[in-house]
PDB file of C-alpha atoms in Angstrom:
ATOM      1  CA  MET A  20      22.297 -20.864   8.938  1.00  0.00           C
ATOM      2  CA  LYS A  21      22.105 -17.744   6.882  1.00  0.00           C
ATOM      3  CA  GLU A  22      19.751 -19.595   4.468  1.00  0.00           C
ATOM      4  CA  ALA A  23      17.562 -20.497   7.286  1.00  0.00           C
ATOM      5  CA  VAL A  24      17.258 -16.981   8.530  1.00  0.00           C
ATOM      6  CA  THR A  25      16.356 -15.726   5.127  1.00  0.00           C
ATOM      7  CA  ARG A  26      13.692 -18.441   4.679  1.00  0.00           C
ATOM      8  CA  ALA A  27      12.293 -17.511   8.133  1.00  0.00           C
ATOM      9  CA  LEU A  28      12.185 -13.809   7.363  1.00  0.00           C
ATOM     10  CA  SER A  29      10.618 -14.100   3.903  1.00  0.00           C
ATOM     11  CA  GLY A  30       8.016 -16.634   5.350  1.00  0.00           C
ATOM     12  CA  ALA A  31       7.149 -14.242   8.156  1.00  0.00           C
ATOM     13  CA  ILE A  32       6.712 -11.380   5.834  1.00  0.00           C
ATOM     14  CA  TYR A  33       4.342 -13.529   3.815  1.00  0.00           C
ATOM     15  CA  ILE A  34       2.195 -14.620   6.796  1.00  0.00           C
ATOM     16  CA  THR A  35       2.285 -11.110   8.247  1.00  0.00           C
ATOM     17  CA  LEU A  36       0.803  -9.718   5.052  1.00  0.00           C
ATOM     18  CA  LEU A  37      -1.827 -12.233   5.022  1.00  0.00           C
ATOM     19  CA  ILE A  38      -2.848 -11.980   8.762  1.00  0.00           C
ATOM     20  CA  LEU A  39      -2.943  -8.140   8.533  1.00  0.00           C
ATOM     21  CA  SER A  40      -5.063  -8.224   5.442  1.00  0.00           C
ATOM     22  CA  LEU A  41      -7.792 -10.261   7.303  1.00  0.00           C
ATOM     23  CA  TYR A  42      -8.846  -7.152   9.277  1.00  0.00           C
ATOM     24  CA  TRP A  43     -10.264  -5.451   6.107  1.00  0.00           C
ATOM     25  CA  GLN A  44     -11.921  -7.502   3.337  1.00  0.00           C
ATOM     26  CA  HIS A  45     -10.959  -4.983   0.569  1.00  0.00           C
ATOM     27  CA  ALA A  46      -7.270  -5.235   1.719  1.00  0.00           C
ATOM     28  CA  LEU A  47      -7.551  -9.149   1.530  1.00  0.00           C
ATOM     29  CA  ALA A  48      -9.064  -8.855  -1.891  1.00  0.00           C
ATOM     30  CA  ALA A  49      -6.368  -6.532  -3.030  1.00  0.00           C
ATOM     31  CA  LEU A  50      -3.573  -8.713  -1.637  1.00  0.00           C
ATOM     32  CA  PHE A  51      -4.920 -11.950  -3.309  1.00  0.00           C
ATOM     33  CA  PHE A  52      -5.225  -9.958  -6.525  1.00  0.00           C
ATOM     34  CA  VAL A  53      -1.518  -9.170  -6.362  1.00  0.00           C
ATOM     35  CA  PHE A  54      -0.768 -12.758  -5.335  1.00  0.00           C
ATOM     36  CA  GLY A  55      -2.748 -13.992  -8.255  1.00  0.00           C
ATOM     37  CA  ILE A  56      -0.909 -11.921 -10.781  1.00  0.00           C
ATOM     38  CA  ILE A  57       2.387 -13.093  -9.366  1.00  0.00           C
ATOM     39  CA  CYS A  58       1.472 -16.801  -9.281  1.00  0.00           C
ATOM     40  CA  LEU A  59       0.041 -16.401 -12.818  1.00  0.00           C
ATOM     41  CA  ALA A  60       3.271 -14.893 -14.096  1.00  0.00           C
ATOM     42  CA  GLU A  61       5.277 -17.734 -12.540  1.00  0.00           C
ATOM     43  CA  PHE A  62       2.872 -20.424 -13.847  1.00  0.00           C
ATOM     44  CA  LYS A  63       2.936 -19.040 -17.363  1.00  0.00           C
ATOM     45  CA  LYS A  64       6.862 -19.414 -17.441  1.00  0.00           C
ATOM     46  CA  LEU A  65       6.277 -23.095 -16.269  1.00  0.00           C
ATOM     47  CA  ILE A  66       4.122 -23.943 -19.205  1.00  0.00           C
ATOM     48  CA  ASN A  67       5.824 -21.790 -21.556  1.00  0.00           C
ATOM     49  CA  LEU A  68       2.667 -19.522 -22.319  1.00  0.00           C
ATOM     50  CA  LYS A  69       3.739 -16.156 -23.513  1.00  0.00           C
ATOM     51  CA  ASP A  70       0.462 -14.501 -24.368  1.00  0.00           C
ATOM     52  CA  PHE A  71      -0.852 -11.733 -21.989  1.00  0.00           C
ATOM     53  CA  TYR A  72      -4.561 -12.857 -22.266  1.00  0.00           C
ATOM     54  CA  PRO A  73      -4.314 -15.058 -19.208  1.00  0.00           C
ATOM     55  CA  PHE A  74      -3.829 -11.897 -17.178  1.00  0.00           C
ATOM     56  CA  ILE A  75      -6.889 -10.342 -18.641  1.00  0.00           C
ATOM     57  CA  ILE A  76      -8.847 -13.345 -18.019  1.00  0.00           C
ATOM     58  CA  PHE A  77      -7.673 -13.518 -14.424  1.00  0.00           C
ATOM     59  CA  THR A  78      -8.567  -9.776 -13.867  1.00  0.00           C
ATOM     60  CA  ILE A  79     -12.061 -10.204 -15.203  1.00  0.00           C
ATOM     61  CA  LEU A  80     -12.794 -13.534 -13.250  1.00  0.00           C
ATOM     62  CA  TYR A  81     -11.428 -11.932 -10.057  1.00  0.00           C
ATOM     63  CA  PHE A  82     -13.318  -8.813 -10.149  1.00  0.00           C
ATOM     64  CA  VAL A  83     -16.536 -10.144 -11.532  1.00  0.00           C
ATOM     65  CA  PHE A  84     -16.840 -13.193  -9.209  1.00  0.00           C
ATOM     66  CA  GLY A  85     -14.368 -12.590  -6.457  1.00  0.00           C
ATOM     67  CA  TYR A  86     -14.185  -8.933  -5.606  1.00  0.00           C
ATOM     68  CA  TRP A  87     -17.864  -8.319  -6.464  1.00  0.00           C
ATOM     69  CA  SER A  88     -18.899 -10.717  -3.608  1.00  0.00           C
ATOM     70  CA  THR A  89     -17.500  -8.188  -1.243  1.00  0.00           C
ATOM     71  CA  ILE A  90     -19.723  -5.429  -2.287  1.00  0.00           C
ATOM     72  CA  ILE A  91     -22.890  -6.839  -3.676  1.00  0.00           C
ATOM     73  CA  THR A  92     -26.066  -6.329  -1.836  1.00  0.00           C
ATOM     74  CA  THR A  93     -28.155  -8.925  -3.888  1.00  0.00           C
ATOM     75  CA  THR A  94     -27.357 -12.339  -4.922  1.00  0.00           C
ATOM     76  CA  HIS A  95     -29.737 -12.717  -7.840  1.00  0.00           C
ATOM     77  CA  GLY A  96     -27.951 -14.487 -10.740  1.00  0.00           C
ATOM     78  CA  PHE A  97     -24.662 -14.320  -8.829  1.00  0.00           C
ATOM     79  CA  ASP A  98     -24.768 -17.651  -7.095  1.00  0.00           C
ATOM     80  CA  GLU A  99     -25.664 -19.398 -10.341  1.00  0.00           C
ATOM     81  CA  ALA A 100     -22.832 -18.029 -12.119  1.00  0.00           C
ATOM     82  CA  ILE A 101     -20.596 -19.044  -9.235  1.00  0.00           C
ATOM     83  CA  GLN A 102     -21.931 -22.536  -9.533  1.00  0.00           C
ATOM     84  CA  ILE A 103     -21.073 -22.756 -13.148  1.00  0.00           C
ATOM     85  CA  LEU A 104     -17.464 -21.542 -12.630  1.00  0.00           C
ATOM     86  CA  HIS A 105     -17.197 -24.008  -9.653  1.00  0.00           C
ATOM     87  CA  VAL A 106     -18.399 -27.001 -11.785  1.00  0.00           C
ATOM     88  CA  ILE A 107     -15.882 -26.319 -14.476  1.00  0.00           C
ATOM     89  CA  THR A 108     -13.008 -25.578 -12.029  1.00  0.00           C
ATOM     90  CA  ILE A 109     -13.463 -29.012 -10.312  1.00  0.00           C
ATOM     91  CA  PHE A 110     -13.931 -30.698 -13.589  1.00  0.00           C
ATOM     92  CA  VAL A 111     -10.537 -29.236 -14.837  1.00  0.00           C
ATOM     93  CA  GLN A 112      -8.883 -30.078 -11.536  1.00  0.00           C
ATOM     94  CA  LEU A 113     -10.113 -33.744 -11.571  1.00  0.00           C
ATOM     95  CA  PHE A 114      -8.412 -34.105 -15.123  1.00  0.00           C
ATOM     96  CA  LEU A 115      -5.240 -32.682 -13.685  1.00  0.00           C
ATOM     97  CA  ILE A 116      -5.524 -35.455 -10.895  1.00  0.00           C
ATOM     98  CA  LYS A 117      -5.891 -37.999 -13.644  1.00  0.00           C
ATOM     99  CA  ASP A 118      -2.865 -36.690 -15.538  1.00  0.00           C
ATOM    100  CA  LEU A 119      -0.893 -36.688 -12.353  1.00  0.00           C
ATOM    101  CA  PHE A 120      -1.422 -40.555 -12.170  1.00  0.00           C
ATOM    102  CA  SER A 121      -1.836 -41.625 -15.629  1.00  0.00           C
ATOM    103  CA  GLU A 122       0.576 -39.540 -17.825  1.00  0.00           C
ATOM    104  CA  LYS A 123       4.312 -39.252 -17.771  1.00  0.00           C
ATOM    105  CA  THR A 124       3.971 -35.517 -18.630  1.00  0.00           C
ATOM    106  CA  ILE A 125       0.711 -33.312 -18.324  1.00  0.00           C
ATOM    107  CA  PRO A 126      -0.376 -32.497 -21.694  1.00  0.00           C
ATOM    108  CA  LEU A 127       0.082 -28.862 -22.598  1.00  0.00           C
ATOM    109  CA  PHE A 128      -1.340 -28.419 -26.013  1.00  0.00           C
ATOM    110  CA  SER A 129      -2.512 -24.869 -26.718  1.00  0.00           C
ATOM    111  CA  SER A 130      -6.055 -24.975 -25.653  1.00  0.00           C
ATOM    112  CA  LYS A 131      -5.319 -26.737 -22.434  1.00  0.00           C
ATOM    113  CA  ARG A 132      -2.721 -24.222 -21.404  1.00  0.00           C
ATOM    114  CA  TYR A 133      -5.514 -21.666 -21.397  1.00  0.00           C
ATOM    115  CA  LEU A 134      -7.982 -23.978 -19.567  1.00  0.00           C
ATOM    116  CA  ILE A 135      -5.265 -24.736 -16.955  1.00  0.00           C
ATOM    117  CA  THR A 136      -4.317 -21.141 -16.333  1.00  0.00           C
ATOM    118  CA  THR A 137      -8.013 -20.113 -16.144  1.00  0.00           C
ATOM    119  CA  PHE A 138      -9.643 -22.953 -14.195  1.00  0.00           C
ATOM    120  CA  TYR A 139      -6.659 -24.310 -12.066  1.00  0.00           C
ATOM    121  CA  LEU A 140      -5.037 -21.140 -11.062  1.00  0.00           C
ATOM    122  CA  SER A 141      -7.191 -17.880 -11.925  1.00  0.00           C
ATOM    123  CA  SER A 142     -10.492 -19.320 -10.588  1.00  0.00           C
ATOM    124  CA  ALA A 143      -8.721 -20.544  -7.505  1.00  0.00           C
ATOM    125  CA  PHE A 144      -8.010 -17.110  -6.126  1.00  0.00           C
ATOM    126  CA  VAL A 145     -11.836 -16.313  -6.710  1.00  0.00           C
ATOM    127  CA  PHE A 146     -12.678 -19.212  -4.286  1.00  0.00           C
ATOM    128  CA  LEU A 147     -10.229 -18.108  -1.860  1.00  0.00           C
ATOM    129  CA  ILE A 148     -12.093 -14.723  -1.641  1.00  0.00           C
ATOM    130  CA  LEU A 149     -15.403 -16.564  -1.557  1.00  0.00           C
ATOM    131  CA  ILE A 150     -14.429 -18.635   1.405  1.00  0.00           C
ATOM    132  CA  ALA A 151     -13.428 -15.433   3.217  1.00  0.00           C
ATOM    133  CA  ASN A 152     -16.828 -13.889   2.243  1.00  0.00           C
ATOM    134  CA  PHE A 153     -18.919 -17.196   2.548  1.00  0.00           C
ATOM    135  CA  LYS A 154     -22.679 -16.565   2.417  1.00  0.00           C
ATOM    136  CA  HIS A 155     -21.719 -12.879   1.516  1.00  0.00           C
ATOM    137  CA  GLU A 156     -20.559 -12.287   5.044  1.00  0.00           C
ATOM    138  CA  PHE A 157     -16.852 -11.441   5.818  1.00  0.00           C
ATOM    139  CA  THR A 158     -15.650 -14.364   7.777  1.00  0.00           C
ATOM    140  CA  PRO A 159     -11.813 -13.917   7.693  1.00  0.00           C
ATOM    141  CA  LEU A 160     -11.290 -16.576  10.563  1.00  0.00           C
ATOM    142  CA  LEU A 161     -12.806 -19.210   8.116  1.00  0.00           C
ATOM    143  CA  LEU A 162     -10.014 -18.736   5.623  1.00  0.00           C
ATOM    144  CA  LEU A 163      -7.321 -18.216   8.191  1.00  0.00           C
ATOM    145  CA  GLY A 164      -8.280 -21.644   9.499  1.00  0.00           C
ATOM    146  CA  THR A 165      -7.860 -23.142   6.262  1.00  0.00           C
ATOM    147  CA  PHE A 166      -4.362 -21.533   5.797  1.00  0.00           C
ATOM    148  CA  ILE A 167      -3.394 -22.808   9.353  1.00  0.00           C
ATOM    149  CA  LEU A 168      -4.538 -26.335   8.299  1.00  0.00           C
ATOM    150  CA  ILE A 169      -2.299 -26.208   5.078  1.00  0.00           C
ATOM    151  CA  TRP A 170       0.715 -24.815   7.326  1.00  0.00           C
ATOM    152  CA  ILE A 171       0.305 -27.504   9.737  1.00  0.00           C
ATOM    153  CA  ASN A 172      -0.110 -30.250   7.309  1.00  0.00           C
ATOM    154  CA  ASP A 173       3.030 -29.023   5.208  1.00  0.00           C
ATOM    155  CA  THR A 174       5.182 -28.536   8.384  1.00  0.00           C
ATOM    156  CA  PHE A 175       4.401 -32.024   9.935  1.00  0.00           C
ATOM    157  CA  ALA A 176       4.476 -33.759   6.649  1.00  0.00           C
ATOM    158  CA  TYR A 177       8.027 -32.571   6.298  1.00  0.00           C
ATOM    159  CA  LEU A 178       9.075 -33.210   9.930  1.00  0.00           C
ATOM    160  CA  VAL A 179       7.573 -36.643  10.062  1.00  0.00           C
ATOM    161  CA  GLY A 180       8.682 -37.544   6.522  1.00  0.00           C
ATOM    162  CA  LYS A 181      12.242 -36.523   7.325  1.00  0.00           C
ATOM    163  CA  ASN A 182      12.615 -38.367  10.665  1.00  0.00           C
ATOM    164  CA  PHE A 183      10.478 -41.580   9.990  1.00  0.00           C
ATOM    165  CA  GLY A 184       9.751 -41.670   6.304  1.00  0.00           C
ATOM    166  CA  LYS A 185      10.559 -44.878   4.450  1.00  0.00           C
ATOM    167  CA  GLN A 186       7.803 -45.522   1.970  1.00  0.00           C
ATOM    168  CA  LYS A 187       7.838 -43.054  -1.027  1.00  0.00           C
ATOM    169  CA  LEU A 188       4.532 -41.391  -1.831  1.00  0.00           C
ATOM    170  CA  PHE A 189       5.275 -40.470  -5.392  1.00  0.00           C
ATOM    171  CA  PRO A 190       8.994 -40.819  -6.202  1.00  0.00           C
ATOM    172  CA  SER A 191       8.770 -40.042  -9.854  1.00  0.00           C
ATOM    173  CA  ILE A 192       7.500 -36.559  -9.184  1.00  0.00           C
ATOM    174  CA  SER A 193       8.590 -35.620  -5.582  1.00  0.00           C
ATOM    175  CA  PRO A 194      11.308 -38.024  -4.251  1.00  0.00           C
ATOM    176  CA  LYS A 195      11.353 -36.593  -0.743  1.00  0.00           C
ATOM    177  CA  LYS A 196       7.633 -36.999  -0.080  1.00  0.00           C
ATOM    178  CA  THR A 197       6.685 -40.122   1.908  1.00  0.00           C
ATOM    179  CA  VAL A 198       3.624 -42.003   2.969  1.00  0.00           C
ATOM    180  CA  GLU A 199       4.561 -41.569   6.631  1.00  0.00           C
ATOM    181  CA  GLY A 200       4.924 -37.743   6.021  1.00  0.00           C
ATOM    182  CA  PHE A 201       1.558 -37.479   4.386  1.00  0.00           C
ATOM    183  CA  LEU A 202      -0.099 -39.360   7.324  1.00  0.00           C
ATOM    184  CA  GLY A 203       1.815 -37.303   9.893  1.00  0.00           C
ATOM    185  CA  GLY A 204       0.706 -34.101   8.286  1.00  0.00           C
ATOM    186  CA  LEU A 205      -2.857 -35.432   8.011  1.00  0.00           C
ATOM    187  CA  PHE A 206      -2.806 -36.503  11.770  1.00  0.00           C
ATOM    188  CA  PHE A 207      -1.658 -33.214  13.056  1.00  0.00           C
ATOM    189  CA  SER A 208      -4.084 -31.233  10.966  1.00  0.00           C
ATOM    190  CA  CYS A 209      -6.860 -33.244  12.307  1.00  0.00           C
ATOM    191  CA  VAL A 210      -5.687 -32.480  15.955  1.00  0.00           C
ATOM    192  CA  ALA A 211      -5.403 -28.781  14.868  1.00  0.00           C
ATOM    193  CA  SER A 212      -8.828 -28.672  13.617  1.00  0.00           C
ATOM    194  CA  TYR A 213     -10.313 -29.133  17.121  1.00  0.00           C
ATOM    195  CA  PHE A 214      -8.363 -26.148  18.456  1.00  0.00           C
ATOM    196  CA  ILE A 215      -9.340 -23.992  15.229  1.00  0.00           C
ATOM    197  CA  ALA A 216     -13.069 -24.814  15.846  1.00  0.00           C
ATOM    198  CA  LYS A 217     -12.620 -23.891  19.469  1.00  0.00           C
ATOM    199  CA  PHE A 218     -11.070 -20.491  19.062  1.00  0.00           C
ATOM    200  CA  THR A 219     -12.468 -19.245  15.633  1.00  0.00           C
ATOM    201  CA  ASN A 220     -16.147 -20.025  16.597  1.00  0.00           C
ATOM    202  CA  THR A 221     -16.996 -20.393  12.793  1.00  0.00           C
ATOM    203  CA  LEU A 222     -17.933 -23.992  12.176  1.00  0.00           C
ATOM    204  CA  ASP A 223     -18.174 -26.893  14.703  1.00  0.00           C
ATOM    205  CA  SER A 224     -15.378 -29.345  15.320  1.00  0.00           C
ATOM    206  CA  THR A 225     -16.755 -32.083  13.031  1.00  0.00           C
ATOM    207  CA  TYR A 226     -16.939 -29.785  10.015  1.00  0.00           C
ATOM    208  CA  TRP A 227     -13.380 -28.533  10.703  1.00  0.00           C
ATOM    209  CA  LEU A 228     -12.162 -32.200  10.957  1.00  0.00           C
ATOM    210  CA  ILE A 229     -13.550 -32.911   7.594  1.00  0.00           C
ATOM    211  CA  LEU A 230     -11.905 -29.744   6.313  1.00  0.00           C
ATOM    212  CA  ALA A 231      -8.711 -30.868   7.691  1.00  0.00           C
ATOM    213  CA  ILE A 232      -8.978 -34.087   5.600  1.00  0.00           C
ATOM    214  CA  ILE A 233      -9.792 -32.252   2.544  1.00  0.00           C
ATOM    215  CA  VAL A 234      -6.912 -29.920   2.895  1.00  0.00           C
ATOM    216  CA  SER A 235      -4.545 -32.561   3.572  1.00  0.00           C
ATOM    217  CA  VAL A 236      -5.499 -34.593   0.643  1.00  0.00           C
ATOM    218  CA  PHE A 237      -6.210 -32.044  -1.895  1.00  0.00           C
ATOM    219  CA  GLY A 238      -3.446 -29.907  -0.635  1.00  0.00           C
ATOM    220  CA  THR A 239      -0.913 -32.700  -1.217  1.00  0.00           C
ATOM    221  CA  LEU A 240      -2.290 -33.402  -4.545  1.00  0.00           C
ATOM    222  CA  GLY A 241      -1.939 -29.641  -5.567  1.00  0.00           C
ATOM    223  CA  ASP A 242       1.714 -29.775  -4.257  1.00  0.00           C
ATOM    224  CA  LEU A 243       2.469 -32.863  -6.480  1.00  0.00           C
ATOM    225  CA  ILE A 244       0.718 -31.419  -9.511  1.00  0.00           C
ATOM    226  CA  GLU A 245       2.757 -28.265  -9.286  1.00  0.00           C
ATOM    227  CA  SER A 246       5.878 -30.299  -8.716  1.00  0.00           C
ATOM    228  CA  LYS A 247       5.116 -32.198 -11.962  1.00  0.00           C
ATOM    229  CA  PHE A 248       4.673 -28.957 -13.849  1.00  0.00           C
ATOM    230  CA  LYS A 249       8.241 -27.859 -12.600  1.00  0.00           C
ATOM    231  CA  ARG A 250       9.789 -31.176 -13.440  1.00  0.00           C
ATOM    232  CA  GLN A 251       8.420 -30.802 -17.019  1.00  0.00           C
ATOM    233  CA  ALA A 252       9.886 -27.330 -17.092  1.00  0.00           C
ATOM    234  CA  LYS A 253      13.085 -28.661 -15.594  1.00  0.00           C
ATOM    235  CA  VAL A 254      13.215 -26.077 -12.873  1.00  0.00           C
ATOM    236  CA  LYS A 255      13.449 -26.453  -9.038  1.00  0.00           C
ATOM    237  CA  ASP A 256      11.259 -23.591  -8.074  1.00  0.00           C
ATOM    238  CA  SER A 257       8.383 -21.572  -9.834  1.00  0.00           C
ATOM    239  CA  GLY A 258      10.299 -18.267  -9.079  1.00  0.00           C
ATOM    240  CA  VAL A 259      12.532 -16.301  -6.762  1.00  0.00           C
ATOM    241  CA  ILE A 260      10.376 -13.804  -5.225  1.00  0.00           C
ATOM    242  CA  MET A 261      10.485 -15.404  -1.797  1.00  0.00           C
ATOM    243  CA  PRO A 262      14.101 -16.039  -0.876  1.00  0.00           C
ATOM    244  CA  GLY A 263      14.610 -19.373   0.677  1.00  0.00           C
ATOM    245  CA  HIS A 264      11.161 -20.529  -0.480  1.00  0.00           C
ATOM    246  CA  GLY A 265      11.370 -20.080  -4.275  1.00  0.00           C
ATOM    247  CA  GLY A 266       8.339 -18.502  -5.963  1.00  0.00           C
ATOM    248  CA  LEU A 267       5.073 -17.503  -4.505  1.00  0.00           C
ATOM    249  CA  LEU A 268       3.376 -20.353  -6.326  1.00  0.00           C
ATOM    250  CA  ASP A 269       5.500 -22.856  -4.487  1.00  0.00           C
ATOM    251  CA  ARG A 270       4.013 -21.578  -1.126  1.00  0.00           C
ATOM    252  CA  LEU A 271       0.338 -21.318  -2.462  1.00  0.00           C
ATOM    253  CA  ASP A 272       0.222 -24.429  -4.539  1.00  0.00           C
ATOM    254  CA  SER A 273      -1.642 -26.547  -1.889  1.00  0.00           C
ATOM    255  CA  ILE A 274      -4.283 -23.849  -0.988  1.00  0.00           C
ATOM    256  CA  ILE A 275      -4.693 -23.037  -4.601  1.00  0.00           C
ATOM    257  CA  PHE A 276      -5.777 -26.522  -5.449  1.00  0.00           C
ATOM    258  CA  ALA A 277      -7.626 -27.207  -2.469  1.00  0.00           C
ATOM    259  CA  ALA A 278      -9.708 -23.960  -2.510  1.00  0.00           C
ATOM    260  CA  PRO A 279     -12.478 -25.181  -4.881  1.00  0.00           C
ATOM    261  CA  PHE A 280     -12.967 -28.264  -2.819  1.00  0.00           C
ATOM    262  CA  ILE A 281     -13.020 -26.566   0.436  1.00  0.00           C
ATOM    263  CA  TYR A 282     -15.786 -24.043  -1.023  1.00  0.00           C
ATOM    264  CA  LEU A 283     -17.771 -27.189  -2.405  1.00  0.00           C
ATOM    265  CA  PHE A 284     -17.663 -28.680   1.440  1.00  0.00           C
ATOM    266  CA  LEU A 285     -18.830 -25.337   2.638  1.00  0.00           C
ATOM    267  CA  ARG A 286     -21.854 -25.292   0.220  1.00  0.00           C
ATOM    268  CA  ILE A 287     -22.836 -28.768   1.307  1.00  0.00           C
ATOM    269  CA  VAL A 288     -22.669 -27.841   4.862  1.00  0.00           C
ATOM    270  CA  THR A 289     -24.926 -24.824   4.215  1.00  0.00           C
ATOM    271  CA  TYR A 290     -27.258 -27.054   2.115  1.00  0.00           C
ATOM    272  CA  VAL A 291     -27.725 -29.677   4.911  1.00  0.00           C
ATOM    273  CA  SER A 292     -27.800 -27.220   7.802  1.00  0.00           C
TER     274      SER A 292
END
């Protein structure tokens, strides 16, 4: 009982900080910068990377491509640079998906550790900010909607999996995840997408439905990939900053991995509109 209360309180603080920051774009940018530093510190421990350089790279990427999007008045050259970062990020993440299914352990030779910290984790926080400032307009409900989809997917994947799950989804990495749980999370995310579309007035219901599928699929992959990193490091949680939950990376792993794919879909929507 005490553990459940602790878990609820730390989760409530995390959600409250996020929602309050949505009222001012600079507060959101500051919050995600802090979140990024914490997640990077936790991830460096998982992959046994002791250098300080990843923090410098993260700070440069975040302020040049993320925070800058909240204050620029011209997009000349900016969008092209973002596209390059976007392509490299998705390329690296696709390789992580490949490693998830094809390798017993994710290769962590020196150069790959820097690639992963940069384009798996650091650039993800850039895309979270870009989602909130899509088309250079502060649209916090767009970002909040994606977080709600993540929360609903995770919650119902757990509830459905716990009560009805029989077929293991990826037993070698996450024994508790089931196919039934994944489908349950996907179903309820799709249902929630209708209400998000109705009450946020950001995208139409069809686009939110597609986003729900993207969030469920890539969010689950992100969770599995982080679980594989933790299994390689022989730890249960990425950290201890959130009592009852583990590390901050444990709470953000799904949205971190899904963010570049969400941003890709939003760019496609803009292109075809």
